[in-house]
């Protein structure tokens, strides 16, 4: 009887040991992720106090932060079990997530692609420009079909400021909506008028993208409307098809600093020369913040926008 029971007794006694081993392995797997959280939170607290530490915790609790920590756990899980191929793949995706959605990378890439002037270009305008071109893409209609500013809303504000400061004689809003409704050019004019702009000095030019907008502007300045010429003091002779810059017009271009280099490249392909008036210059260049290493959705958006400009430059756009 005792001999038959001994195997059962041995099996029962081994169960707690097996469960304990699994728990220990699980704790070792999550240790790197927990250690990263602890280090980043403490580092943030030392850097910027309690508020910065709380924001770091919030970043980790967001979807991208959780995915980042889960990816680190997956790398540890696979490598500890010598699953080198899967572990390497997990590590690659974790690194791509880090590079593609952290503010540190977004700021570094943004500094590379942005047009950053040495001085404020608006303050350098001594005589009013004949026109400033306000590129679309900064406002969108909400559910009630009322225009609201987007992330590049500073474009509109800068254009309004230049107009009210008599830095320009006219404004040309650009952009065409693919849906056929709520065109960016019309939204721009509507919002400038709502801010006190004179509708008589605000014009529109179509274009589904920056390339098409520049083509449309070239046509506008090659054969300017009579009311625009009356405002700028220009003259149009019969058969005059010369480009805007060739005709001696002084033109400014308002867009985000990230988008400015591409816009200037495309403008030169159609023979237009603009005085760059970039905006959205905030971000980056400040002291290092440990929170900037934690992935978040805002940083991912900025990385994507900057990477888009890099790709455009590589393909000659």
mmCIF file of C-alpha atoms in Angstrom:
data_model
loop_
_atom_site.group_PDB
_atom_site.id
_atom_site.type_symbol
_atom_site.label_atom_id
_atom_site.label_comp_id
_atom_site.label_asym_id
_atom_site.label_seq_id
_atom_site.Cartn_x
_atom_site.Cartn_y
_atom_site.Cartn_z
ATOM 1 C CA UNK A 1 0.000 0.000 0.000
ATOM 2 C CA UNK A 2 2.745 2.429 0.949
ATOM 3 C CA UNK A 3 4.656 1.631 -2.236
ATOM 4 C CA UNK A 4 1.607 2.451 -4.432
ATOM 5 C CA UNK A 5 0.981 5.713 -2.652
ATOM 6 C CA UNK A 6 4.544 6.955 -2.809
ATOM 7 C CA UNK A 7 4.422 7.967 -6.494
ATOM 8 C CA UNK A 8 1.232 9.924 -5.809
ATOM 9 C CA UNK A 9 2.825 11.557 -2.831
ATOM 10 C CA UNK A 10 5.858 12.481 -4.929
ATOM 11 C CA UNK A 11 3.671 13.986 -7.661
ATOM 12 C CA UNK A 12 1.724 16.081 -5.198
ATOM 13 C CA UNK A 13 4.905 17.348 -3.599
ATOM 14 C CA UNK A 14 6.323 18.419 -6.976
ATOM 15 C CA UNK A 15 3.338 20.648 -7.962
ATOM 16 C CA UNK A 16 4.146 23.556 -5.647
ATOM 17 C CA UNK A 17 7.736 23.506 -6.852
ATOM 18 C CA UNK A 18 6.674 23.663 -10.536
ATOM 19 C CA UNK A 19 4.227 26.500 -9.905
ATOM 20 C CA UNK A 20 6.827 28.402 -7.920
ATOM 21 C CA UNK A 21 9.314 28.028 -10.773
ATOM 22 C CA UNK A 22 6.777 29.388 -13.278
ATOM 23 C CA UNK A 23 6.079 32.373 -11.064
ATOM 24 C CA UNK A 24 9.786 33.103 -10.734
ATOM 25 C CA UNK A 25 10.265 32.906 -14.499
ATOM 26 C CA UNK A 26 7.287 35.192 -15.047
ATOM 27 C CA UNK A 27 8.698 37.735 -12.618
ATOM 28 C CA UNK A 28 12.061 37.637 -14.377
ATOM 29 C CA UNK A 29 10.325 38.212 -17.723
ATOM 30 C CA UNK A 30 8.534 41.355 -16.554
ATOM 31 C CA UNK A 31 11.476 42.681 -14.545
ATOM 32 C CA UNK A 32 13.043 44.682 -17.442
ATOM 33 C CA UNK A 33 9.714 46.393 -18.212
ATOM 34 C CA UNK A 34 9.090 47.215 -14.553
ATOM 35 C CA UNK A 35 12.663 48.433 -14.204
ATOM 36 C CA UNK A 36 12.264 50.736 -17.213
ATOM 37 C CA UNK A 37 9.071 52.203 -15.740
ATOM 38 C CA UNK A 38 10.719 52.762 -12.360
ATOM 39 C CA UNK A 39 13.853 54.338 -13.844
ATOM 40 C CA UNK A 40 11.913 56.630 -16.183
ATOM 41 C CA UNK A 41 9.474 57.778 -13.490
ATOM 42 C CA UNK A 42 12.239 58.448 -10.944
ATOM 43 C CA UNK A 43 14.370 60.146 -13.589
ATOM 44 C CA UNK A 44 11.413 62.309 -14.609
ATOM 45 C CA UNK A 45 10.763 63.221 -10.978
ATOM 46 C CA UNK A 46 14.399 64.283 -10.526
ATOM 47 C CA UNK A 47 14.256 66.232 -13.781
ATOM 48 C CA UNK A 48 10.954 68.044 -13.385
ATOM 49 C CA UNK A 49 9.358 67.116 -10.085
ATOM 50 C CA UNK A 50 6.145 65.325 -9.304
ATOM 51 C CA UNK A 51 4.195 66.734 -12.244
ATOM 52 C CA UNK A 52 6.678 65.426 -14.807
ATOM 53 C CA UNK A 53 6.760 62.017 -13.091
ATOM 54 C CA UNK A 54 2.961 61.784 -13.171
ATOM 55 C CA UNK A 55 2.970 62.622 -16.871
ATOM 56 C CA UNK A 56 5.545 59.884 -17.466
ATOM 57 C CA UNK A 57 3.261 57.388 -15.723
ATOM 58 C CA UNK A 58 0.387 58.578 -17.891
ATOM 59 C CA UNK A 59 2.507 58.067 -21.023
ATOM 60 C CA UNK A 60 3.164 54.477 -19.989
ATOM 61 C CA UNK A 61 -0.577 53.931 -19.432
ATOM 62 C CA UNK A 62 -1.452 55.109 -22.954
ATOM 63 C CA UNK A 63 -1.830 52.555 -25.799
ATOM 64 C CA UNK A 64 1.593 53.184 -27.350
ATOM 65 C CA UNK A 65 3.273 53.158 -23.937
ATOM 66 C CA UNK A 66 1.656 49.827 -23.109
ATOM 67 C CA UNK A 67 2.636 48.412 -26.509
ATOM 68 C CA UNK A 68 6.204 49.554 -25.911
ATOM 69 C CA UNK A 69 6.383 47.833 -22.515
ATOM 70 C CA UNK A 70 4.698 44.718 -23.915
ATOM 71 C CA UNK A 71 7.262 44.629 -26.703
ATOM 72 C CA UNK A 72 10.083 44.815 -24.175
ATOM 73 C CA UNK A 73 8.477 41.966 -22.237
ATOM 74 C CA UNK A 74 8.191 39.890 -25.450
ATOM 75 C CA UNK A 75 11.885 40.411 -26.199
ATOM 76 C CA UNK A 76 12.849 39.268 -22.699
ATOM 77 C CA UNK A 77 10.452 36.311 -22.823
ATOM 78 C CA UNK A 78 11.859 35.006 -26.118
ATOM 79 C CA UNK A 79 15.550 35.584 -25.431
ATOM 80 C CA UNK A 80 15.410 33.978 -21.970
ATOM 81 C CA UNK A 81 14.030 30.840 -23.630
ATOM 82 C CA UNK A 82 16.646 30.994 -26.419
ATOM 83 C CA UNK A 83 14.078 31.621 -29.125
ATOM 84 C CA UNK A 84 16.537 33.768 -31.033
ATOM 85 C CA UNK A 85 14.646 34.280 -34.287
ATOM 86 C CA UNK A 86 11.344 35.339 -32.715
ATOM 87 C CA UNK A 87 13.226 37.345 -30.106
ATOM 88 C CA UNK A 88 15.177 39.184 -32.794
ATOM 89 C CA UNK A 89 11.971 39.980 -34.682
ATOM 90 C CA UNK A 90 10.350 41.282 -31.484
ATOM 91 C CA UNK A 91 13.446 43.384 -30.768
ATOM 92 C CA UNK A 92 13.343 44.841 -34.296
ATOM 93 C CA UNK A 93 9.682 45.859 -33.939
ATOM 94 C CA UNK A 94 10.356 47.267 -30.472
ATOM 95 C CA UNK A 95 13.204 49.399 -31.839
ATOM 96 C CA UNK A 96 11.035 50.587 -34.751
ATOM 97 C CA UNK A 97 8.297 51.549 -32.290
ATOM 98 C CA UNK A 98 10.856 53.445 -30.211
ATOM 99 C CA UNK A 99 12.260 55.290 -33.225
ATOM 100 C CA UNK A 100 8.851 56.001 -34.724
ATOM 101 C CA UNK A 101 6.943 57.307 -31.742
ATOM 102 C CA UNK A 102 9.213 59.052 -29.232
ATOM 103 C CA UNK A 103 9.485 62.814 -28.918
ATOM 104 C CA UNK A 104 13.282 62.602 -28.821
ATOM 105 C CA UNK A 105 13.352 61.191 -32.366
ATOM 106 C CA UNK A 106 10.485 63.431 -33.504
ATOM 107 C CA UNK A 107 12.352 66.553 -32.357
ATOM 108 C CA UNK A 108 15.642 65.444 -33.915
ATOM 109 C CA UNK A 109 13.990 64.604 -37.237
ATOM 110 C CA UNK A 110 11.947 67.808 -37.111
ATOM 111 C CA UNK A 111 15.077 69.897 -36.694
ATOM 112 C CA UNK A 112 16.515 68.192 -39.768
ATOM 113 C CA UNK A 113 13.578 68.842 -42.119
ATOM 114 C CA UNK A 114 12.300 72.198 -40.834
ATOM 115 C CA UNK A 115 12.983 75.533 -42.433
ATOM 116 C CA UNK A 116 14.276 77.507 -39.459
ATOM 117 C CA UNK A 117 15.199 81.156 -40.186
ATOM 118 C CA UNK A 118 17.841 82.985 -38.205
ATOM 119 C CA UNK A 119 15.450 85.857 -37.431
ATOM 120 C CA UNK A 120 11.701 86.307 -37.432
ATOM 121 C CA UNK A 121 10.918 86.774 -41.150
ATOM 122 C CA UNK A 122 7.710 88.697 -40.468
ATOM 123 C CA UNK A 123 9.642 91.373 -38.591
ATOM 124 C CA UNK A 124 11.918 91.810 -41.622
ATOM 125 C CA UNK A 125 9.067 92.968 -43.868
ATOM 126 C CA UNK A 126 9.467 96.753 -44.157
ATOM 127 C CA UNK A 127 7.262 97.367 -47.201
ATOM 128 C CA UNK A 128 3.951 95.517 -47.675
ATOM 129 C CA UNK A 129 4.173 92.426 -49.853
ATOM 130 C CA UNK A 130 1.918 92.268 -52.894
ATOM 131 C CA UNK A 131 0.493 88.993 -51.630
ATOM 132 C CA UNK A 132 1.032 86.244 -49.131
ATOM 133 C CA UNK A 133 -0.007 82.746 -50.091
ATOM 134 C CA UNK A 134 -1.675 80.825 -47.283
ATOM 135 C CA UNK A 135 -1.347 77.126 -48.084
ATOM 136 C CA UNK A 136 -4.332 75.038 -46.984
ATOM 137 C CA UNK A 137 -4.385 72.103 -44.594
ATOM 138 C CA UNK A 138 -4.802 73.867 -41.259
ATOM 139 C CA UNK A 139 -8.598 73.834 -40.726
ATOM 140 C CA UNK A 140 -11.381 71.309 -41.229
ATOM 141 C CA UNK A 141 -15.183 71.333 -40.888
ATOM 142 C CA UNK A 142 -16.567 69.699 -37.752
ATOM 143 C CA UNK A 143 -19.771 67.646 -37.484
ATOM 144 C CA UNK A 144 -21.826 70.851 -37.700
ATOM 145 C CA UNK A 145 -19.928 71.939 -40.831
ATOM 146 C CA UNK A 146 -18.211 74.694 -38.870
ATOM 147 C CA UNK A 147 -14.513 75.182 -39.615
ATOM 148 C CA UNK A 148 -12.118 74.390 -36.768
ATOM 149 C CA UNK A 149 -8.356 74.820 -36.679
ATOM 150 C CA UNK A 150 -6.147 71.741 -36.853
ATOM 151 C CA UNK A 151 -2.599 71.162 -35.691
ATOM 152 C CA UNK A 152 -1.245 73.680 -38.229
ATOM 153 C CA UNK A 153 -3.719 76.407 -37.263
ATOM 154 C CA UNK A 154 -0.850 78.810 -36.638
ATOM 155 C CA UNK A 155 -0.745 79.294 -40.422
ATOM 156 C CA UNK A 156 -4.068 81.098 -40.355
ATOM 157 C CA UNK A 157 -3.138 83.178 -37.330
ATOM 158 C CA UNK A 158 0.130 84.285 -38.939
ATOM 159 C CA UNK A 159 -1.668 85.260 -42.145
ATOM 160 C CA UNK A 160 -4.229 87.259 -40.160
ATOM 161 C CA UNK A 161 -1.473 88.970 -38.179
ATOM 162 C CA UNK A 162 0.399 89.935 -41.342
ATOM 163 C CA UNK A 163 -2.784 91.246 -42.923
ATOM 164 C CA UNK A 164 -3.779 93.373 -39.912
ATOM 165 C CA UNK A 165 -0.209 94.660 -39.523
ATOM 166 C CA UNK A 166 -0.310 95.906 -43.148
ATOM 167 C CA UNK A 167 2.571 93.599 -44.036
ATOM 168 C CA UNK A 168 0.721 92.480 -47.166
ATOM 169 C CA UNK A 169 -1.734 93.994 -49.614
ATOM 170 C CA UNK A 170 -3.570 90.760 -50.356
ATOM 171 C CA UNK A 171 -3.898 87.155 -49.192
ATOM 172 C CA UNK A 172 -4.352 84.144 -51.473
ATOM 173 C CA UNK A 173 -5.823 81.059 -49.791
ATOM 174 C CA UNK A 174 -5.216 77.733 -51.511
ATOM 175 C CA UNK A 175 -6.555 74.204 -51.483
ATOM 176 C CA UNK A 176 -9.267 71.987 -52.944
ATOM 177 C CA UNK A 177 -11.107 69.268 -51.032
ATOM 178 C CA UNK A 178 -11.259 65.819 -52.609
ATOM 179 C CA UNK A 179 -14.874 65.507 -51.417
ATOM 180 C CA UNK A 180 -15.894 68.574 -53.386
ATOM 181 C CA UNK A 181 -17.078 70.346 -50.250
ATOM 182 C CA UNK A 182 -15.489 72.649 -47.672
ATOM 183 C CA UNK A 183 -12.517 73.564 -49.830
ATOM 184 C CA UNK A 184 -9.489 74.741 -47.788
ATOM 185 C CA UNK A 185 -9.295 77.915 -49.905
ATOM 186 C CA UNK A 186 -12.905 78.805 -49.020
ATOM 187 C CA UNK A 187 -12.394 77.888 -45.359
ATOM 188 C CA UNK A 188 -9.300 80.081 -45.221
ATOM 189 C CA UNK A 189 -11.129 83.086 -46.648
ATOM 190 C CA UNK A 190 -14.113 82.510 -44.364
ATOM 191 C CA UNK A 191 -11.962 82.338 -41.248
ATOM 192 C CA UNK A 192 -9.822 85.354 -42.183
ATOM 193 C CA UNK A 193 -12.987 87.384 -42.708
ATOM 194 C CA UNK A 194 -14.313 86.210 -39.329
ATOM 195 C CA UNK A 195 -11.089 87.564 -37.798
ATOM 196 C CA UNK A 196 -11.717 90.990 -39.272
ATOM 197 C CA UNK A 197 -10.051 90.606 -42.669
ATOM 198 C CA UNK A 198 -11.420 92.543 -45.627
ATOM 199 C CA UNK A 199 -12.998 89.985 -48.017
ATOM 200 C CA UNK A 200 -12.062 92.224 -50.931
ATOM 201 C CA UNK A 201 -8.335 91.582 -50.441
ATOM 202 C CA UNK A 202 -8.624 87.812 -49.948
ATOM 203 C CA UNK A 203 -8.447 85.584 -53.020
ATOM 204 C CA UNK A 204 -8.613 81.853 -53.642
ATOM 205 C CA UNK A 205 -6.608 79.363 -55.702
ATOM 206 C CA UNK A 206 -7.418 75.648 -56.126
ATOM 207 C CA UNK A 207 -5.164 72.605 -55.747
ATOM 208 C CA UNK A 208 -5.565 69.087 -54.330
ATOM 209 C CA UNK A 209 -1.963 69.028 -53.102
ATOM 210 C CA UNK A 210 1.054 71.297 -52.869
ATOM 211 C CA UNK A 211 2.190 70.536 -56.409
ATOM 212 C CA UNK A 212 -1.223 71.370 -57.854
ATOM 213 C CA UNK A 213 -1.453 74.488 -55.696
ATOM 214 C CA UNK A 214 1.809 75.791 -57.135
ATOM 215 C CA UNK A 215 0.581 75.129 -60.662
ATOM 216 C CA UNK A 216 -2.598 77.045 -59.872
ATOM 217 C CA UNK A 217 -0.630 79.946 -58.366
ATOM 218 C CA UNK A 218 1.581 80.108 -61.444
ATOM 219 C CA UNK A 219 -1.558 80.523 -63.557
ATOM 220 C CA UNK A 220 -2.891 83.143 -61.136
ATOM 221 C CA UNK A 221 0.239 85.292 -61.300
ATOM 222 C CA UNK A 222 0.732 84.826 -65.048
ATOM 223 C CA UNK A 223 -2.720 86.322 -65.673
ATOM 224 C CA UNK A 224 -3.675 88.157 -62.466
ATOM 225 C CA UNK A 225 -7.300 89.216 -61.962
ATOM 226 C CA UNK A 226 -7.968 92.912 -62.517
ATOM 227 C CA UNK A 227 -9.200 93.427 -58.939
ATOM 228 C CA UNK A 228 -5.980 91.891 -57.587
ATOM 229 C CA UNK A 229 -3.887 94.145 -59.826
ATOM 230 C CA UNK A 230 -5.861 97.163 -58.646
ATOM 231 C CA UNK A 231 -4.985 96.331 -55.040
ATOM 232 C CA UNK A 232 -1.310 95.680 -55.676
ATOM 233 C CA UNK A 233 -0.763 98.613 -58.035
ATOM 234 C CA UNK A 234 0.443 96.323 -60.816
ATOM 235 C CA UNK A 235 -0.247 96.591 -64.501
ATOM 236 C CA UNK A 236 -1.194 93.913 -67.007
ATOM 237 C CA UNK A 237 -0.377 94.374 -70.635
ATOM 238 C CA UNK A 238 -2.173 92.544 -73.415
ATOM 239 C CA UNK A 239 -0.609 89.146 -74.003
ATOM 240 C CA UNK A 240 1.505 89.368 -70.842
ATOM 241 C CA UNK A 241 1.931 85.759 -69.683
ATOM 242 C CA UNK A 242 5.005 86.308 -67.529
ATOM 243 C CA UNK A 243 5.212 84.617 -64.138
ATOM 244 C CA UNK A 244 4.447 86.454 -60.925
ATOM 245 C CA UNK A 245 8.025 86.842 -59.776
ATOM 246 C CA UNK A 246 9.176 87.865 -63.281
ATOM 247 C CA UNK A 247 6.565 90.614 -63.255
ATOM 248 C CA UNK A 248 8.149 92.047 -60.126
ATOM 249 C CA UNK A 249 5.571 90.984 -57.555
ATOM 250 C CA UNK A 250 6.760 90.563 -53.983
ATOM 251 C CA UNK A 251 5.234 87.357 -52.665
ATOM 252 C CA UNK A 252 5.310 85.658 -49.284
ATOM 253 C CA UNK A 253 4.536 82.031 -48.504
ATOM 254 C CA UNK A 254 2.897 80.994 -45.227
ATOM 255 C CA UNK A 255 3.058 77.342 -44.218
ATOM 256 C CA UNK A 256 4.489 75.212 -41.425
ATOM 257 C CA UNK A 257 8.262 75.114 -41.007
ATOM 258 C CA UNK A 258 8.253 71.363 -41.666
ATOM 259 C CA UNK A 259 6.373 71.781 -44.947
ATOM 260 C CA UNK A 260 8.219 74.915 -46.090
ATOM 261 C CA UNK A 261 11.276 73.292 -47.783
ATOM 262 C CA UNK A 262 9.060 71.123 -50.015
ATOM 263 C CA UNK A 263 6.753 74.030 -50.824
ATOM 264 C CA UNK A 264 9.718 76.185 -51.855
ATOM 265 C CA UNK A 265 11.157 73.404 -54.030
ATOM 266 C CA UNK A 266 7.848 72.972 -55.833
ATOM 267 C CA UNK A 267 7.378 76.718 -56.258
ATOM 268 C CA UNK A 268 10.710 77.014 -58.030
ATOM 269 C CA UNK A 269 9.699 74.328 -60.534
ATOM 270 C CA UNK A 270 6.939 76.651 -61.796
ATOM 271 C CA UNK A 271 9.088 79.782 -61.715
ATOM 272 C CA UNK A 272 7.727 81.375 -58.551
ATOM 273 C CA UNK A 273 9.955 82.806 -55.834
ATOM 274 C CA UNK A 274 8.531 83.442 -52.383
ATOM 275 C CA UNK A 275 9.767 85.058 -49.233
ATOM 276 C CA UNK A 276 9.367 82.155 -46.755
ATOM 277 C CA UNK A 277 7.178 82.953 -43.763
ATOM 278 C CA UNK A 278 7.260 79.718 -41.727
ATOM 279 C CA UNK A 279 5.249 79.046 -38.594
ATOM 280 C CA UNK A 280 4.809 76.149 -36.146
ATOM 281 C CA UNK A 281 8.410 76.548 -35.048
ATOM 282 C CA UNK A 282 7.778 75.470 -31.462
ATOM 283 C CA UNK A 283 9.107 72.131 -30.209
ATOM 284 C CA UNK A 284 12.579 70.704 -29.892
ATOM 285 C CA UNK A 285 15.744 72.563 -29.148
ATOM 286 C CA UNK A 286 15.089 72.757 -25.398
ATOM 287 C CA UNK A 287 16.737 70.889 -22.530
ATOM 288 C CA UNK A 288 16.563 67.109 -22.605
ATOM 289 C CA UNK A 289 13.465 65.645 -20.989
ATOM 290 C CA UNK A 290 13.469 61.938 -20.064
ATOM 291 C CA UNK A 291 9.778 61.779 -20.974
ATOM 292 C CA UNK A 292 10.799 62.370 -24.578
ATOM 293 C CA UNK A 293 12.012 58.758 -24.746
ATOM 294 C CA UNK A 294 8.568 57.305 -23.962
ATOM 295 C CA UNK A 295 6.512 56.589 -27.119
ATOM 296 C CA UNK A 296 3.262 58.512 -27.562
ATOM 297 C CA UNK A 297 0.752 59.175 -30.327
ATOM 298 C CA UNK A 298 1.649 62.847 -30.756
ATOM 299 C CA UNK A 299 5.296 62.033 -31.357
ATOM 300 C CA UNK A 300 4.332 59.302 -33.839
ATOM 301 C CA UNK A 301 2.337 61.868 -35.824
ATOM 302 C CA UNK A 302 5.270 64.293 -35.867
ATOM 303 C CA UNK A 303 7.708 61.571 -36.924
ATOM 304 C CA UNK A 304 5.367 60.611 -39.770
ATOM 305 C CA UNK A 305 5.070 64.234 -40.937
ATOM 306 C CA UNK A 306 8.844 64.702 -40.919
ATOM 307 C CA UNK A 307 9.474 61.365 -42.605
ATOM 308 C CA UNK A 308 7.009 62.331 -45.327
ATOM 309 C CA UNK A 309 9.129 65.412 -46.065
ATOM 310 C CA UNK A 310 12.286 63.290 -46.158
ATOM 311 C CA UNK A 311 10.682 60.922 -48.673
ATOM 312 C CA UNK A 312 9.494 63.874 -50.782
ATOM 313 C CA UNK A 313 13.034 65.224 -50.906
ATOM 314 C CA UNK A 314 14.441 61.841 -51.900
ATOM 315 C CA UNK A 315 12.047 61.545 -54.846
ATOM 316 C CA UNK A 316 12.599 65.143 -55.910
ATOM 317 C CA UNK A 317 9.282 66.577 -54.777
#
